[in-house]
Amino acid sequence: MNISMWWLEMDVSAKQWLRENLRTEDLPDEVAAAVKSSGGGITSGSLTREEWDFIETQSELVD
């Protein structure tokens, strides 16, 4: 599922953590769980480059 769809479903505290820790390689368990429960996926412990780009440039526009 595209991040623009699952981002809307994710917990606000997880969104904020992702915005404050852009492009981290290892997500904390609670943030990874929030991503998965919203419909997103984790690849090698983190998000894809495209997902990080979305968080950095567009995530606040869709909140």
N, CA, C and O atoms as a printed pandas DataFrame, in Angstrom:
     atom_number atom_name residue_name chain_id  residue_number  x_coord  y_coord  z_coord
0              1         N          MET        A               1    0.852   -1.178    0.000
1              2        CA          MET        A               1    0.000    0.000    0.000
2              3         C          MET        A               1    0.900    1.245    0.000
3              4         O          MET        A               1    1.942    1.271    0.655
4              5         N          ASN        A               2    0.495    2.233   -0.717
5              6        CA          ASN        A               2    1.240    3.485   -0.803
6              7         C          ASN        A               2    1.180    4.223    0.531
7              8         O          ASN        A               2    0.153    4.210    1.211
8              9         N          ILE        A               3    2.272    4.857    0.895
9             10        CA          ILE        A               3    2.350    5.571    2.180
10            11         C          ILE        A               3    1.284    6.653    2.315
11            12         O          ILE        A               3    0.810    6.913    3.421
12            13         N          SER        A               4    0.903    7.280    1.220
13            14        CA          SER        A               4   -0.109    8.329    1.320
14            15         C          SER        A               4   -1.442    7.779    1.829
15            16         O          SER        A               4   -2.271    8.534    2.337
16            17         N          MET        A               5   -1.650    6.475    1.695
17            18        CA          MET        A               5   -2.869    5.845    2.207
18            19         C          MET        A               5   -2.718    5.426    3.667
19            20         O          MET        A               5   -3.591    5.717    4.485
20            21         N          TRP        A               6   -1.618    4.745    4.004
21            22        CA          TRP        A               6   -1.498    4.264    5.383
22            23         C          TRP        A               6   -1.063    5.348    6.354
23            24         O          TRP        A               6   -1.293    5.217    7.557
24            25         N          TRP        A               7   -0.447    6.405    5.872
25            26        CA          TRP        A               7   -0.011    7.499    6.751
26            27         C          TRP        A               7   -1.201    8.097    7.503
27            28         O          TRP        A               7   -1.078    8.444    8.678
28            29         N          LEU        A               8   -2.329    8.216    6.849
29            30        CA          LEU        A               8   -3.522    8.801    7.458
30            31         C          LEU        A               8   -4.029    7.979    8.638
31            32         O          LEU        A               8   -4.666    8.519    9.543
32            33         N          GLU        A               9   -3.753    6.695    8.633
33            34        CA          GLU        A               9   -4.240    5.786    9.672
34            35         C          GLU        A               9   -3.294    5.656   10.867
35            36         O          GLU        A               9   -3.666    5.081   11.890
36            37         N          MET        A              10   -2.094    6.178   10.747
37            38        CA          MET        A              10   -1.074    5.953   11.772
38            39         C          MET        A              10   -1.226    6.893   12.964
39            40         O          MET        A              10   -1.691    8.026   12.834
40            41         N          ASP        A              11   -0.823    6.390   14.124
41            42        CA          ASP        A              11   -0.825    7.123   15.381
42            43         C          ASP        A              11    0.035    8.389   15.277
43            44         O          ASP        A              11    1.117    8.363   14.691
44            45         N          VAL        A              12   -0.443    9.472   15.838
45            46        CA          VAL        A              12    0.246   10.763   15.761
46            47         C          VAL        A              12    1.643   10.715   16.382
47            48         O          VAL        A              12    2.573   11.315   15.843
48            49         N          SER        A              13    1.803   10.020   17.493
49            50        CA          SER        A              13    3.123    9.979   18.129
50            51         C          SER        A              13    4.143    9.260   17.240
51            52         O          SER        A              13    5.311    9.647   17.216
52            53         N          ALA        A              14    3.727    8.233   16.519
53            54        CA          ALA        A              14    4.632    7.543   15.591
54            55         C          ALA        A              14    4.981    8.445   14.414
55            56         O          ALA        A              14    6.125    8.459   13.958
56            57         N          LYS        A              15    4.005    9.193   13.924
57            58        CA          LYS        A              15    4.274   10.147   12.832
58            59         C          LYS        A              15    5.325   11.161   13.267
59            60         O          LYS        A              15    6.272   11.448   12.534
60            61         N          GLN        A              16    5.146   11.693   14.460
61            62        CA          GLN        A              16    6.087   12.702   14.957
62            63         C          GLN        A              16    7.485   12.123   15.117
63            64         O          GLN        A              16    8.470   12.780   14.781
64            65         N          TRP        A              17    7.579   10.904   15.627
65            66        CA          TRP        A              17    8.886   10.268   15.780
66            67         C          TRP        A              17    9.560   10.130   14.413
67            68         O          TRP        A              17   10.751   10.413   14.281
68            69         N          LEU        A              18    8.822    9.707   13.413
69            70        CA          LEU        A              18    9.391    9.549   12.075
70            71         C          LEU        A              18    9.861   10.890   11.510
71            72         O          LEU        A              18   10.917   10.963   10.882
72            73         N          ARG        A              19    9.092   11.932   11.728
73            74        CA          ARG        A              19    9.491   13.264   11.243
74            75         C          ARG        A              19   10.760   13.757   11.943
75            76         O          ARG        A              19   11.594   14.420   11.325
76            77         N          GLU        A              20   10.904   13.438   13.214
77            78        CA          GLU        A              20   12.059   13.898   13.984
78            79         C          GLU        A              20   13.300   13.029   13.776
79            80         O          GLU        A              20   14.405   13.433   14.138
80            81         N          ASN        A              21   13.129   11.858   13.204
81            82        CA          ASN        A              21   14.239   10.910   13.034
82            83         C          ASN        A              21   14.312   10.431   11.588
83            84         O          ASN        A              21   14.394    9.233   11.319
84            85         N          LEU        A              22   14.282   11.377   10.677
85            86        CA          LEU        A              22   14.254   11.054    9.247
86            87         C          LEU        A              22   15.383   10.119    8.834
87            88         O          LEU        A              22   16.541   10.288    9.215
88            89         N          ARG        A              23   15.000    9.138    8.047
89            90        CA          ARG        A              23   15.915    8.205    7.386
90            91         C          ARG        A              23   16.721    7.312    8.336
91            92         O          ARG        A              23   17.777    6.800    7.968
92            93         N          THR        A              24   16.220    7.133    9.545
93            94        CA          THR        A              24   16.894    6.223   10.457
94            95         C          THR        A              24   16.832    4.793    9.912
95            96         O          THR        A              24   15.866    4.411    9.251
96            97         N          GLU        A              25   17.847    4.031   10.191
97            98        CA          GLU        A              25   17.922    2.673    9.654
98            99         C          GLU        A              25   17.225    1.634   10.522
99           100         O          GLU        A              25   16.889    0.553   10.039
100          101         N          ASP        A              26   17.005    1.942   11.785
101          102        CA          ASP        A              26   16.347    1.000   12.689
102          103         C          ASP        A              26   15.227    1.695   13.439
103          104         O          ASP        A              26   15.472    2.562   14.278
104          105         N          LEU        A              27   14.001    1.309   13.132
105          106        CA          LEU        A              27   12.858    1.894   13.812
106          107         C          LEU        A              27   12.646    1.202   15.156
107          108         O          LEU        A              27   12.823   -0.012   15.264
108          109         N          PRO        A              28   12.269    1.969   16.178
109          110        CA          PRO        A              28   11.921    1.334   17.455
110          111         C          PRO        A              28   10.715    0.409   17.249
111          112         O          PRO        A              28    9.919    0.613   16.333
112          113         N          ASP        A              29   10.592   -0.583   18.087
113          114        CA          ASP        A              29    9.513   -1.562   17.945
114          115         C          ASP        A              29    8.132   -0.910   17.894
115          116         O          ASP        A              29    7.292   -1.300   17.084
116          117         N          GLU        A              30    7.895    0.078   18.751
117          118        CA          GLU        A              30    6.565    0.691   18.785
118          119         C          GLU        A              30    6.245    1.473   17.514
119          120         O          GLU        A              30    5.088    1.519   17.094
120          121         N          VAL        A              31    7.249    2.084   16.899
121          122        CA          VAL        A              31    7.031    2.810   15.641
122          123         C          VAL        A              31    6.827    1.814   14.499
123          124         O          VAL        A              31    5.946    2.000   13.660
124          125         N          ALA        A              32    7.630    0.777   14.469
125          126        CA          ALA        A              32    7.463   -0.266   13.447
126          127         C          ALA        A              32    6.076   -0.900   13.562
127          128         O          ALA        A              32    5.436   -1.170   12.545
128          129         N          ALA        A              33    5.609   -1.139   14.778
129          130        CA          ALA        A              33    4.276   -1.707   14.985
130          131         C          ALA        A              33    3.188   -0.759   14.489
131          132         O          ALA        A              33    2.196   -1.199   13.909
132          133         N          ALA        A              34    3.371    0.537   14.716
133          134        CA          ALA        A              34    2.394    1.525   14.246
134          135         C          ALA        A              34    2.344    1.556   12.722
135          136         O          ALA        A              34    1.267    1.672   12.137
136          137         N          VAL        A              35    3.503    1.453   12.079
137          138        CA          VAL        A              35    3.554    1.415   10.617
138          139         C          VAL        A              35    2.795    0.188   10.115
139          140         O          VAL        A              35    1.944    0.295    9.231
140          141         N          LYS        A              36    3.104   -0.963   10.678
141          142        CA          LYS        A              36    2.480   -2.215   10.235
142          143         C          LYS        A              36    0.977   -2.228   10.491
143          144         O          LYS        A              36    0.208   -2.676    9.640
144          145         N          SER        A              37    0.556   -1.744   11.645
145          146        CA          SER        A              37   -0.877   -1.758   11.952
146          147         C          SER        A              37   -1.661   -0.766   11.103
147          148         O          SER        A              37   -2.880   -0.882   10.976
148          149         N          SER        A              38   -0.976    0.198   10.528
149          150        CA          SER        A              38   -1.623    1.167    9.643
150          151         C          SER        A              38   -1.692    0.689    8.201
151          152         O          SER        A              38   -2.386    1.283    7.376
152          153         N          GLY        A              39   -0.972   -0.382    7.903
153          154        CA          GLY        A              39   -0.986   -0.918    6.541
154          155         C          GLY        A              39    0.329   -0.790    5.815
155          156         O          GLY        A              39    0.445   -1.221    4.668
156          157         N          GLY        A              40    1.335   -0.200    6.461
157          158        CA          GLY        A              40    2.651   -0.046    5.852
158          159         C          GLY        A              40    3.511   -1.271    6.069
159          160         O          GLY        A              40    3.104   -2.221    6.739
160          161         N          GLY        A              41    4.687   -1.243    5.506
161          162        CA          GLY        A              41    5.609   -2.347    5.660
162          163         C          GLY        A              41    6.987   -1.861    6.069
163          164         O          GLY        A              41    7.334   -0.694    5.885
164          165         N          ILE        A              42    7.753   -2.766    6.620
165          166        CA          ILE        A              42    9.116   -2.466    7.048
166          167         C          ILE        A              42   10.054   -3.323    6.211
167          168         O          ILE        A              42    9.855   -4.531    6.080
168          169         N          THR        A              43   11.080   -2.687    5.642
169          170        CA          THR        A              43   12.067   -3.394    4.835
170          171         C          THR        A              43   13.427   -3.224    5.491
171          172         O          THR        A              43   13.903   -2.099    5.643
172          173         N          SER        A              44   14.049   -4.309    5.875
173          174        CA          SER        A              44   15.368   -4.279    6.523
174          175         C          SER        A              44   15.383   -3.349    7.734
175          176         O          SER        A              44   16.370   -2.649    7.959
176          177         N          GLY        A              45   14.308   -3.332    8.513
177          178        CA          GLY        A              45   14.251   -2.561    9.744
178          179         C          GLY        A              45   13.841   -1.112    9.589
179          180         O          GLY        A              45   13.809   -0.377   10.576
180          181         N          SER        A              46   13.525   -0.676    8.368
181          182        CA          SER        A              46   13.194    0.728    8.165
182          183         C          SER        A              46   12.174    0.879    7.044
183          184         O          SER        A              46   11.568   -0.096    6.599
184          185         N          LEU        A              47   11.998    2.114    6.598
185          186        CA          LEU        A              47   11.099    2.428    5.492
186          187         C          LEU        A              47   11.889    2.530    4.185
187          188         O          LEU        A              47   13.120    2.544    4.192
188          189         N          THR        A              48   11.177    2.600    3.085
189          190        CA          THR        A              48   11.842    2.749    1.788
190          191         C          THR        A              48   12.260    4.207    1.585
191          192         O          THR        A              48   11.802    5.106    2.290
192          193         N          ARG        A              49   13.118    4.412    0.631
193          194        CA          ARG        A              49   13.567    5.773    0.302
194          195         C          ARG        A              49   12.375    6.649   -0.081
195          196         O          ARG        A              49   12.288    7.806    0.330
196          197         N          GLU        A              50   11.461    6.089   -0.866
197          198        CA          GLU        A              50   10.278    6.839   -1.299
198          199         C          GLU        A              50    9.394    7.222   -0.117
199          200         O          GLU        A              50    8.826    8.314   -0.092
200          201         N          GLU        A              51    9.278    6.329    0.857
201          202        CA          GLU        A              51    8.479    6.640    2.042
202          203         C          GLU        A              51    9.130    7.739    2.867
203          204         O          GLU        A              51    8.441    8.631    3.363
204          205         N          TRP        A              52   10.450    7.686    3.021
205          206        CA          TRP        A              52   11.152    8.759    3.740
206          207         C          TRP        A              52   10.999   10.083    3.003
207          208         O          TRP        A              52   10.826   11.127    3.632
208          209         N          ASP        A              53   11.063   10.048    1.676
209          210        CA          ASP        A              53   10.866   11.276    0.891
210          211         C          ASP        A              53    9.484   11.868    1.155
211          212         O          ASP        A              53    9.343   13.080    1.317
212          213         N          PHE        A              54    8.477   11.016    1.198
213          214        CA          PHE        A              54    7.114   11.468    1.489
214          215         C          PHE        A              54    7.045   12.113    2.874
215          216         O          PHE        A              54    6.487   13.200    3.028
216          217         N          ILE        A              55    7.608   11.449    3.873
217          218        CA          ILE        A              55    7.564   11.980    5.236
218          219         C          ILE        A              55    8.254   13.339    5.299
219          220         O          ILE        A              55    7.761   14.261    5.948
220          221         N          GLU        A              56    9.380   13.457    4.632
221          222        CA          GLU        A              56   10.136   14.706    4.666
222          223         C          GLU        A              56    9.435   15.844    3.929
223          224         O          GLU        A              56    9.484   16.988    4.380
224          225         N          THR        A              57    8.793   15.554    2.818
225          226        CA          THR        A              57    8.283   16.631    1.966
226          227         C          THR        A              57    6.772   16.819    1.973
227          228         O          THR        A              57    6.298   17.926    1.716
228          229         N          GLN        A              58    5.995   15.765    2.262
229          230        CA          GLN        A              58    4.554   15.882    2.090
230          231         C          GLN        A              58    3.704   15.468    3.282
231          232         O          GLN        A              58    2.500   15.723    3.287
232          233         N          SER        A              59    4.289   14.843    4.282
233          234        CA          SER        A              59    3.482   14.244    5.343
234          235         C          SER        A              59    2.625   15.250    6.092
235          236         O          SER        A              59    1.500   14.925    6.472
236          237         N          GLU        A              60    3.109   16.438    6.311
237          238        CA          GLU        A              60    2.313   17.422    7.059
238          239         C          GLU        A              60    1.166   17.969    6.226
239          240         O          GLU        A              60    0.181   18.455    6.783
240          241         N          LEU        A              61    1.270   17.902    4.909
241          242        CA          LEU        A              61    0.200   18.380    4.052
242          243         C          LEU        A              61   -1.041   17.511    4.116
243          244         O          LEU        A              61   -2.156   18.008    3.954
244          245         N          VAL        A              62   -0.862   16.222    4.350
245          246        CA          VAL        A              62   -2.002   15.306    4.358
246          247         C          VAL        A              62   -2.558   15.046    5.750
247          248         O          VAL        A              62   -3.596   14.397    5.878
248          249         N          ASP        A              63   -1.902   15.531    6.790
249          250        CA          ASP        A              63   -2.403   15.313    8.169
250          251         C          ASP        A              63   -3.659   16.069    8.438
251          252         O          ASP        A              63   -4.201   15.992    9.541
